[in-house]
PDB file of C-alpha atoms in Angstrom:
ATOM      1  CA  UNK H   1       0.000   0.000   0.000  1.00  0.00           C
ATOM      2  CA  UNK H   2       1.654   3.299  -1.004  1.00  0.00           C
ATOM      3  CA  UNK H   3       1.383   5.485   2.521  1.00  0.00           C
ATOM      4  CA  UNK H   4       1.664   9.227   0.173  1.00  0.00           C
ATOM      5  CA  UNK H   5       0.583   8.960  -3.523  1.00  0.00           C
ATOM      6  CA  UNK H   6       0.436  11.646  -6.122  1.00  0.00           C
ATOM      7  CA  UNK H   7      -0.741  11.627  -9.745  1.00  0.00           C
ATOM      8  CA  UNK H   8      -0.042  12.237 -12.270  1.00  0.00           C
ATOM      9  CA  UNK H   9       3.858  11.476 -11.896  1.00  0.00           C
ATOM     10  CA  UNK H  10       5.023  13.081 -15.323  1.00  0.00           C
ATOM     11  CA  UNK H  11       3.538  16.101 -16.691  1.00  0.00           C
ATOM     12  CA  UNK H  12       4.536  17.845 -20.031  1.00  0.00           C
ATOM     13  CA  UNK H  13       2.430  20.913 -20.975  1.00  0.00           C
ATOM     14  CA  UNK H  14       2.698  24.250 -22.674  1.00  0.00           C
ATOM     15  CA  UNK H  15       2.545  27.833 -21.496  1.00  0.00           C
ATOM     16  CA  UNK H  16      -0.569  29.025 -20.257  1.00  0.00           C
ATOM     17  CA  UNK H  17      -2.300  25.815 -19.981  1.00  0.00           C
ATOM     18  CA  UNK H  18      -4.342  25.018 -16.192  1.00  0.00           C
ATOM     19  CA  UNK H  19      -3.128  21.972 -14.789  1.00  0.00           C
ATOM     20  CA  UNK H  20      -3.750  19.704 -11.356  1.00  0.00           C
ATOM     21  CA  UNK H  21      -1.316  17.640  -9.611  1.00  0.00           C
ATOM     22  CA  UNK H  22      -3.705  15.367  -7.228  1.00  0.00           C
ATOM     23  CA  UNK H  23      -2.093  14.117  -3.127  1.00  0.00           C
ATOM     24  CA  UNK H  24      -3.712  11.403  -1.752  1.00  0.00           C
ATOM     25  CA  UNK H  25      -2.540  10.007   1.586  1.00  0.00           C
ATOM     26  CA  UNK H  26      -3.504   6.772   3.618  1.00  0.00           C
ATOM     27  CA  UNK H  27      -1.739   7.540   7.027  1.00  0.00           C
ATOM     28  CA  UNK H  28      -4.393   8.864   8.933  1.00  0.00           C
ATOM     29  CA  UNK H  29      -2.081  11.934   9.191  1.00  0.00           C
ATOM     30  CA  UNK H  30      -3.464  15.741   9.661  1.00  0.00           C
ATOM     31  CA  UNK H  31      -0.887  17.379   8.249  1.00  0.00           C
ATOM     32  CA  UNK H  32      -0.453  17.621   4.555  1.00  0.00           C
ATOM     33  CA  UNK H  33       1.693  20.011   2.432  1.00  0.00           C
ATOM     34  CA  UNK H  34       2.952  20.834  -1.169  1.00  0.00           C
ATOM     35  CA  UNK H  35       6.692  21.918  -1.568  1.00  0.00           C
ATOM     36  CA  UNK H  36       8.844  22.198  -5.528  1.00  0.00           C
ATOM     37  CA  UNK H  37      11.891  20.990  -5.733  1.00  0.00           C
ATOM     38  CA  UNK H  38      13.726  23.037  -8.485  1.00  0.00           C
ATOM     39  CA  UNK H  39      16.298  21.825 -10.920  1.00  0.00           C
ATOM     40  CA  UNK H  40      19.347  22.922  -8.263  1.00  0.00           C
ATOM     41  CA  UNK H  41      17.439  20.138  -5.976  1.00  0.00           C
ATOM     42  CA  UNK H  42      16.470  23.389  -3.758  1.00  0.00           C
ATOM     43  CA  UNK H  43      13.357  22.350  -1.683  1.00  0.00           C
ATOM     44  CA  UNK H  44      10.401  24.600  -0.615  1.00  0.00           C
ATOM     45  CA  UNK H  45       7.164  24.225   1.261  1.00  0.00           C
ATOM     46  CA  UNK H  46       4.407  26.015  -0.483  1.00  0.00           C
ATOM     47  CA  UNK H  47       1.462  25.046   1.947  1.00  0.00           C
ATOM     48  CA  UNK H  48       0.483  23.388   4.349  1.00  0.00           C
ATOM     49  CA  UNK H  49      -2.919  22.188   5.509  1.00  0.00           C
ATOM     50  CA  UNK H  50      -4.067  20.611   8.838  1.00  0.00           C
ATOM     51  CA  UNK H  51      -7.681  19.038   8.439  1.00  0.00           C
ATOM     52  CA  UNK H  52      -8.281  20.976   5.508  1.00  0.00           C
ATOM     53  CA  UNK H  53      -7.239  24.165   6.801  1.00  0.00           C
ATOM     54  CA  UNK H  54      -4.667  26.252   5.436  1.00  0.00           C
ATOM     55  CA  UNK H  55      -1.656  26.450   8.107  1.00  0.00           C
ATOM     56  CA  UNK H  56       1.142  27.603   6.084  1.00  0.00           C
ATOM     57  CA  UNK H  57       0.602  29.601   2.392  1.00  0.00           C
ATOM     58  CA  UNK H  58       4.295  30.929   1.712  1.00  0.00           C
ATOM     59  CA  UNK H  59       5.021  33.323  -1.046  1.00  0.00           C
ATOM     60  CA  UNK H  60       4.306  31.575  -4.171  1.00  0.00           C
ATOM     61  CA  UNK H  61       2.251  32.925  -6.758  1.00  0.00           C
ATOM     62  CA  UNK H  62      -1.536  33.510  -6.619  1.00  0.00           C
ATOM     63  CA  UNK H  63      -1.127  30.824  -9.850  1.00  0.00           C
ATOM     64  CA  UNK H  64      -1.222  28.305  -7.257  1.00  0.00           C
ATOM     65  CA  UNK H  65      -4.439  27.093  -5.570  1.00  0.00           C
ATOM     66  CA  UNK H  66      -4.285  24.340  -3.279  1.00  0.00           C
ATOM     67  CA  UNK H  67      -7.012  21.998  -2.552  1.00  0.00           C
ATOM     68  CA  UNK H  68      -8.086  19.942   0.085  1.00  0.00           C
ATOM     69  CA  UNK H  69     -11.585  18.078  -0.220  1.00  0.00           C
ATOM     70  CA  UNK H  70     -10.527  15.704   3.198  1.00  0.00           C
ATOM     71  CA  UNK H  71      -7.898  15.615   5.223  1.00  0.00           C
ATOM     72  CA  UNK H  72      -6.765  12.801   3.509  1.00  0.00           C
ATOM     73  CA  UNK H  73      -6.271  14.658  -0.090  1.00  0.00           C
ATOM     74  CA  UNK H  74      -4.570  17.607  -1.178  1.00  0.00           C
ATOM     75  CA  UNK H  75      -4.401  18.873  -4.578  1.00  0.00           C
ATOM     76  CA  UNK H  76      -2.643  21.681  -6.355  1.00  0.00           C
ATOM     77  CA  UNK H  77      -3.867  23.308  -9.059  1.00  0.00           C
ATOM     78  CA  UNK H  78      -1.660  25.347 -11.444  1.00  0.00           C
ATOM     79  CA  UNK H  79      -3.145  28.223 -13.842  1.00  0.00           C
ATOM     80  CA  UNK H  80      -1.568  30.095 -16.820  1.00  0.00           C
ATOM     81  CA  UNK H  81       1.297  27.432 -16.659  1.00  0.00           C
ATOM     82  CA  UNK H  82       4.866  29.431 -17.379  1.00  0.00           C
ATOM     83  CA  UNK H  83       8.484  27.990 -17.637  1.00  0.00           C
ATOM     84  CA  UNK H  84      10.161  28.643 -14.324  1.00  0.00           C
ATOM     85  CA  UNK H  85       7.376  26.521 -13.245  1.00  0.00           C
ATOM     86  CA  UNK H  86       9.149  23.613 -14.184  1.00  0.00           C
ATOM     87  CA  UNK H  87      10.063  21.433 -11.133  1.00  0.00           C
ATOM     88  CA  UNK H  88       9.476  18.007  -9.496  1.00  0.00           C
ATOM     89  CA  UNK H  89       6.611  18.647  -6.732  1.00  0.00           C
ATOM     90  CA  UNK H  90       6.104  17.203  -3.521  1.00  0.00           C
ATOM     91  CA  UNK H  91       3.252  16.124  -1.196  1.00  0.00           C
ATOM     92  CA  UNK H  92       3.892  15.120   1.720  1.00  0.00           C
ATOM     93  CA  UNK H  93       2.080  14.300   5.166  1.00  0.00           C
ATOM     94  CA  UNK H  94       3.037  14.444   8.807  1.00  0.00           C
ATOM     95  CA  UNK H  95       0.647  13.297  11.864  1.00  0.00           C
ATOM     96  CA  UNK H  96       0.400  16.517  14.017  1.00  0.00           C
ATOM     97  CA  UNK H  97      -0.597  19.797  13.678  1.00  0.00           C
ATOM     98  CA  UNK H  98       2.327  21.789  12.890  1.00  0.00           C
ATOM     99  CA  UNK H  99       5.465  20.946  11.005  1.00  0.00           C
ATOM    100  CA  UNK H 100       7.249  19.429  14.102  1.00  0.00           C
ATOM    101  CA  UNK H 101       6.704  15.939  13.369  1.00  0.00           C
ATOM    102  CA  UNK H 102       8.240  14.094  10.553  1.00  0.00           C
ATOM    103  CA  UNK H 103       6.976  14.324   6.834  1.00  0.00           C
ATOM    104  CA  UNK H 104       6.471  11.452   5.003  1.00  0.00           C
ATOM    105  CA  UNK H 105       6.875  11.872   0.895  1.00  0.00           C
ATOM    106  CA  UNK H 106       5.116  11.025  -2.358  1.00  0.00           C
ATOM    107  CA  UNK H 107       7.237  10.436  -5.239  1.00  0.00           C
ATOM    108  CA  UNK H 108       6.755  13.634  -6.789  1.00  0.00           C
ATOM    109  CA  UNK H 109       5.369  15.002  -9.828  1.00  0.00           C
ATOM    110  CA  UNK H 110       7.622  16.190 -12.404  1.00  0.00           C
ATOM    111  CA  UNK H 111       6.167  18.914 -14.243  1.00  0.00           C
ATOM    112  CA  UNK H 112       7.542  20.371 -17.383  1.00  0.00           C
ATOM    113  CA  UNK H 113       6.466  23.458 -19.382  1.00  0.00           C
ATOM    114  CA  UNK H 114       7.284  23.473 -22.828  1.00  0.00           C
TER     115      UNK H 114
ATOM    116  CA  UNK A   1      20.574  34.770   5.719  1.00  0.00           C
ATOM    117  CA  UNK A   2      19.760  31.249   5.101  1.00  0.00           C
ATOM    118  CA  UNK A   3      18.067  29.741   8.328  1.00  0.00           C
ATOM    119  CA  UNK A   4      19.786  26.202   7.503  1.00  0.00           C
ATOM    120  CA  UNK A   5      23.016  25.778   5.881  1.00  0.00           C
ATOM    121  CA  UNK A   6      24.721  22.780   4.326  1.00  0.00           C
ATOM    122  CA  UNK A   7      27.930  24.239   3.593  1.00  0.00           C
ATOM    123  CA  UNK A   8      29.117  20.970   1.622  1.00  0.00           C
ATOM    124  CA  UNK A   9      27.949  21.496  -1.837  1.00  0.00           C
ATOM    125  CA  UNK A  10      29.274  17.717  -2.681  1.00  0.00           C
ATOM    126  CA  UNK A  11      31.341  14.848  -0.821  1.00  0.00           C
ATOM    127  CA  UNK A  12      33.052  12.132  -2.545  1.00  0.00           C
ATOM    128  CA  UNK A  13      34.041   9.157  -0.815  1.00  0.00           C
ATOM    129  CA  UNK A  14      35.338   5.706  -1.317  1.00  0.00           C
ATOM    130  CA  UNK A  15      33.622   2.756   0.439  1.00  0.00           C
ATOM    131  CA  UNK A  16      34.151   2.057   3.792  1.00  0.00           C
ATOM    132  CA  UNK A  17      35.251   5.760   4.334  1.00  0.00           C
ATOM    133  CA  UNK A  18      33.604   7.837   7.158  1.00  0.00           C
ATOM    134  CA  UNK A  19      32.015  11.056   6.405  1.00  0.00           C
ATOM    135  CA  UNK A  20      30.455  13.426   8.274  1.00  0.00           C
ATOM    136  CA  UNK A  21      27.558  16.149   7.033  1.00  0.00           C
ATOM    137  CA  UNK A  22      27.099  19.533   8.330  1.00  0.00           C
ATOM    138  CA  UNK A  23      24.381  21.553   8.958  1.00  0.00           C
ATOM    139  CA  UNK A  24      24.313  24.886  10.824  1.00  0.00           C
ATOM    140  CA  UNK A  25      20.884  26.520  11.702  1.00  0.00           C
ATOM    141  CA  UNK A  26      19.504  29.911  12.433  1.00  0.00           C
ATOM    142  CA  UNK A  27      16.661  30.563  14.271  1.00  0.00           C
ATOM    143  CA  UNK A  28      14.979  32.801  17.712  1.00  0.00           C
ATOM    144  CA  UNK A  29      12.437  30.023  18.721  1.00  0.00           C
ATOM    145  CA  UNK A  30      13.438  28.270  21.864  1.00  0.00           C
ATOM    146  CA  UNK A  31      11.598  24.926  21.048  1.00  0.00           C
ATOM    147  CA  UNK A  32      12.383  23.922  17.159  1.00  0.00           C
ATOM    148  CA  UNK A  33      13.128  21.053  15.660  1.00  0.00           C
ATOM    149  CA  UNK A  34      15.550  19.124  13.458  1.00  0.00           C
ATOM    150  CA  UNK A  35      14.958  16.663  10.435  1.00  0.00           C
ATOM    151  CA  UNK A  36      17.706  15.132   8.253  1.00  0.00           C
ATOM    152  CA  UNK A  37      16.329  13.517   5.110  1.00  0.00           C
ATOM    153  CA  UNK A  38      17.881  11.472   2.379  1.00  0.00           C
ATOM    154  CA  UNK A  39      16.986  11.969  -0.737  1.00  0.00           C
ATOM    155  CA  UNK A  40      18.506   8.855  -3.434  1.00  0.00           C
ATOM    156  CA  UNK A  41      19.214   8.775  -7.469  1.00  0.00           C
ATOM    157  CA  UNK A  42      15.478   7.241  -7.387  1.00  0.00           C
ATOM    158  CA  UNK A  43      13.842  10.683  -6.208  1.00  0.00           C
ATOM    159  CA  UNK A  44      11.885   9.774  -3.508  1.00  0.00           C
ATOM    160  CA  UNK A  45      12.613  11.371  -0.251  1.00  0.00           C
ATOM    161  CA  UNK A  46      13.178   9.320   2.612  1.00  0.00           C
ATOM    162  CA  UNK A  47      12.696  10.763   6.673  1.00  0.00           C
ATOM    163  CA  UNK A  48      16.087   9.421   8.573  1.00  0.00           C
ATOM    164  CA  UNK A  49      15.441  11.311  12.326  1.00  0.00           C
ATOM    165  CA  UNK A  50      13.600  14.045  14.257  1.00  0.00           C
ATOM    166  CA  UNK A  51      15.158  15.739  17.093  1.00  0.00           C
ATOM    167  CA  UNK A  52      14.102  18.413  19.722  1.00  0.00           C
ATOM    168  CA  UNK A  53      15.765  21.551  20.561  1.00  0.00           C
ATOM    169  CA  UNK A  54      15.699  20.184  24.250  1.00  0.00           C
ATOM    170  CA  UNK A  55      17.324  16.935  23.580  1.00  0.00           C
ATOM    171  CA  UNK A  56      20.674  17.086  23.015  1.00  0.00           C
ATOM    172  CA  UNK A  57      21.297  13.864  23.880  1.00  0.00           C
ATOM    173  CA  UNK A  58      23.079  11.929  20.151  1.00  0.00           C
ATOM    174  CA  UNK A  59      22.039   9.707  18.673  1.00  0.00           C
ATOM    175  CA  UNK A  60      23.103   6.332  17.069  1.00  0.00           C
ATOM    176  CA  UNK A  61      21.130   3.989  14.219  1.00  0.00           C
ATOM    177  CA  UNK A  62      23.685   1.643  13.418  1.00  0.00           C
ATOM    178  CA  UNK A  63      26.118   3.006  10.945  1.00  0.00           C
ATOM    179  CA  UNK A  64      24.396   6.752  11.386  1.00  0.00           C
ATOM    180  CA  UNK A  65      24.972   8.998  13.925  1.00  0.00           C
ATOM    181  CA  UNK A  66      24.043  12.379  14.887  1.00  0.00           C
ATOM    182  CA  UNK A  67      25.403  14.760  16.920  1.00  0.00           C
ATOM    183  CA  UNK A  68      23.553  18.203  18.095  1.00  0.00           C
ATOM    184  CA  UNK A  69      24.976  20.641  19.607  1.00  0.00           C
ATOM    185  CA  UNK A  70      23.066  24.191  20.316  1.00  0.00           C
ATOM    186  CA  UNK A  71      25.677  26.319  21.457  1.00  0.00           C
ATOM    187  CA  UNK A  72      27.163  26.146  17.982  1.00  0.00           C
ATOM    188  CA  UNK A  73      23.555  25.319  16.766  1.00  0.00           C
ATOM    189  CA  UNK A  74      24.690  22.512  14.666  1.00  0.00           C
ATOM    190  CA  UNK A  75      23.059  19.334  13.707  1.00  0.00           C
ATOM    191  CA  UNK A  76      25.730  16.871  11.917  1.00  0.00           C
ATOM    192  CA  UNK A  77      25.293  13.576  10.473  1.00  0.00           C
ATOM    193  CA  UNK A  78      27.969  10.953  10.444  1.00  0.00           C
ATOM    194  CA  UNK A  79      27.971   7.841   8.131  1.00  0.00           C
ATOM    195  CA  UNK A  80      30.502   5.426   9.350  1.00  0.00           C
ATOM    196  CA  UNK A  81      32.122   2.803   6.755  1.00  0.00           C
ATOM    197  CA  UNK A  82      29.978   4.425   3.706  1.00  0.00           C
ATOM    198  CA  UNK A  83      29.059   2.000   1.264  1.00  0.00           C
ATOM    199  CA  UNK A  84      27.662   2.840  -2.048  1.00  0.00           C
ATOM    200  CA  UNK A  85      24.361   2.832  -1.384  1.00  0.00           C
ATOM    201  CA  UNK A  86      24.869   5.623   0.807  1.00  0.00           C
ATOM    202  CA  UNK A  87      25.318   8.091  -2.141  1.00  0.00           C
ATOM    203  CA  UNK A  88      22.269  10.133  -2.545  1.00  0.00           C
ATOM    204  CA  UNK A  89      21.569  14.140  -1.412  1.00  0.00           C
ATOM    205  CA  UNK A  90      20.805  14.682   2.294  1.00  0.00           C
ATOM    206  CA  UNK A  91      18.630  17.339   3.325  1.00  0.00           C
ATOM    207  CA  UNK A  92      18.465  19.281   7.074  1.00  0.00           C
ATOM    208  CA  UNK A  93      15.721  20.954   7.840  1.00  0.00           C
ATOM    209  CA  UNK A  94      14.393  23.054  10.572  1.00  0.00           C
ATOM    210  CA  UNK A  95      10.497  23.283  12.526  1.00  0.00           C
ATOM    211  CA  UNK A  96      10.366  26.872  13.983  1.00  0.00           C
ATOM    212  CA  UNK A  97       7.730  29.308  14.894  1.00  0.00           C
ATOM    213  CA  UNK A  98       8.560  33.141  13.419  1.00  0.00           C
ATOM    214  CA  UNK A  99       6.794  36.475  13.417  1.00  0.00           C
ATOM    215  CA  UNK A 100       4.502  34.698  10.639  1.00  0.00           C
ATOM    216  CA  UNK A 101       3.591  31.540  12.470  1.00  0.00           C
ATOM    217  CA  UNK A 102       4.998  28.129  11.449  1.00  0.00           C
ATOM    218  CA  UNK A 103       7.821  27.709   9.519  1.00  0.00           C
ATOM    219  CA  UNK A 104       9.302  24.850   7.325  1.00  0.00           C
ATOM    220  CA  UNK A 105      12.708  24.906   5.968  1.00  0.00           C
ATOM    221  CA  UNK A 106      14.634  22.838   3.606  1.00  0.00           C
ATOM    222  CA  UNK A 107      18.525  23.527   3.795  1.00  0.00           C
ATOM    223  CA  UNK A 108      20.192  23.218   0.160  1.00  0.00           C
ATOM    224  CA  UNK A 109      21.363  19.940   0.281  1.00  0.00           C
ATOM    225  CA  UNK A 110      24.565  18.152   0.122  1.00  0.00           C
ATOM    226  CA  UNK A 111      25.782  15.109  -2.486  1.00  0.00           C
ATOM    227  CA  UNK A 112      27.424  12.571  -1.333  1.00  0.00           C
ATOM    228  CA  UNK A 113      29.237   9.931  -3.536  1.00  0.00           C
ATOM    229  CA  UNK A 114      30.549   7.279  -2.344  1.00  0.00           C
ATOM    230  CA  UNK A 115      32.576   4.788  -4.617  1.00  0.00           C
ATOM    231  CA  UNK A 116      33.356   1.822  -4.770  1.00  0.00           C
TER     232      UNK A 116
END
């Protein structure tokens, strides 16, 4: 049983398309958050959600809407793709609250923009 | 500033080899925490251990070890008789609450190598 999944795990699209990268996880945890990995292997949380409410929005752009129907799903959803968007994305899940507890990873979704 | 710093860009080893990671933190909160995380070729990225600002106690996992030490608030990882499966990018990362509320942060990462 896979504990974090994400789908779709490649995704190639152009400029200006809308696009959703979908988090499911089967821990039980509260916790769940979105971070991008960029092509220096840099890693950054974008949000964070605790039973589907929003804990931790850091600056990204307004592009960016996260989505959590259940505490057990979060999904990001991209509009007016552009190219620095291109980067491997990350849910991940952690059983408290706050960010103190350890995160447990999907395998990413690498996104390209064309 | 950066609030975590892996000063080691990349480490190459050979097998069997020692090697210790650094990571050097920044932050006001009195109660934070610590994360180190692996991250292989494969991707995926992979929770090693978790550790308290009020434990400074090290730690030991069998060939890991960590040792924290907050009055040079440092958090370093040693990998004792490295073998190639070792080689991969390990992360530190620091749990603090700022002027904004909670805050989550990724240091930049250091390769390792090790060869056989």
């Amino acid at each position: 049983d896979t504990a974090v999944s994400q789908t779709p795990k490649y995704l190639v699209t152009q400029m200006g398309n809308d696009k959703s990268i979908k988090c499911e996880q089967n821990l039980g945890h509260d916790t769940m958050y979105w971070y991008k990995q960029d092509s220096k292997k840099f890693l950054k949380i974008m949000f964070s959600y605790n039973n589907k409410e929003l804990i931790i929005n850091e600056t990204v752009p307004n592009r960016f809407s996260p989505k959590s129907p259940d505490k057990a799903h979060l999904n990001l959803h991209i509009n007016s793709l552009e190219l620095g968007d291109s980067a491997v994305y990350f849910c991940a899940s952690s059983q408290g609250q706050g960010t103190s507890d350890e995160q447990y990873f999907g395998p990413g979704t690498r996104l390209t923009v064309t | 500033a950066q609030k975590v710093t892996q000063a080691q860009t990349e480490i190459s080893v050979v097998e069997k080899e020692d090697v210790t990671l650094d990571c050097v933190y920044e932050t006001r909160d009195t109660t934070y925490y610590l994360f180190w995380y692996k991250q292989p070729p494969s991707g995926e990225l992979v929770f090693l251990i978790r550790r308290n600002s009020f434990d400074e106690q090290n730690e030991i996992s069998g060939r890991y070890s960590w040792n924290f030490q907050k009055s040079t608030s440092s958090f370093n990882f040693t990998i004792t008789a490295s073998q190639v499966v070792d080689s991969a990018v390990y992360f530190c990362a620091l749990s603090e609450r700022d002027n904004y509320g909670q805050n989550f942060v990724f240091g930049p990462g250091t390769r390792l190598s090790v060869l056989p």
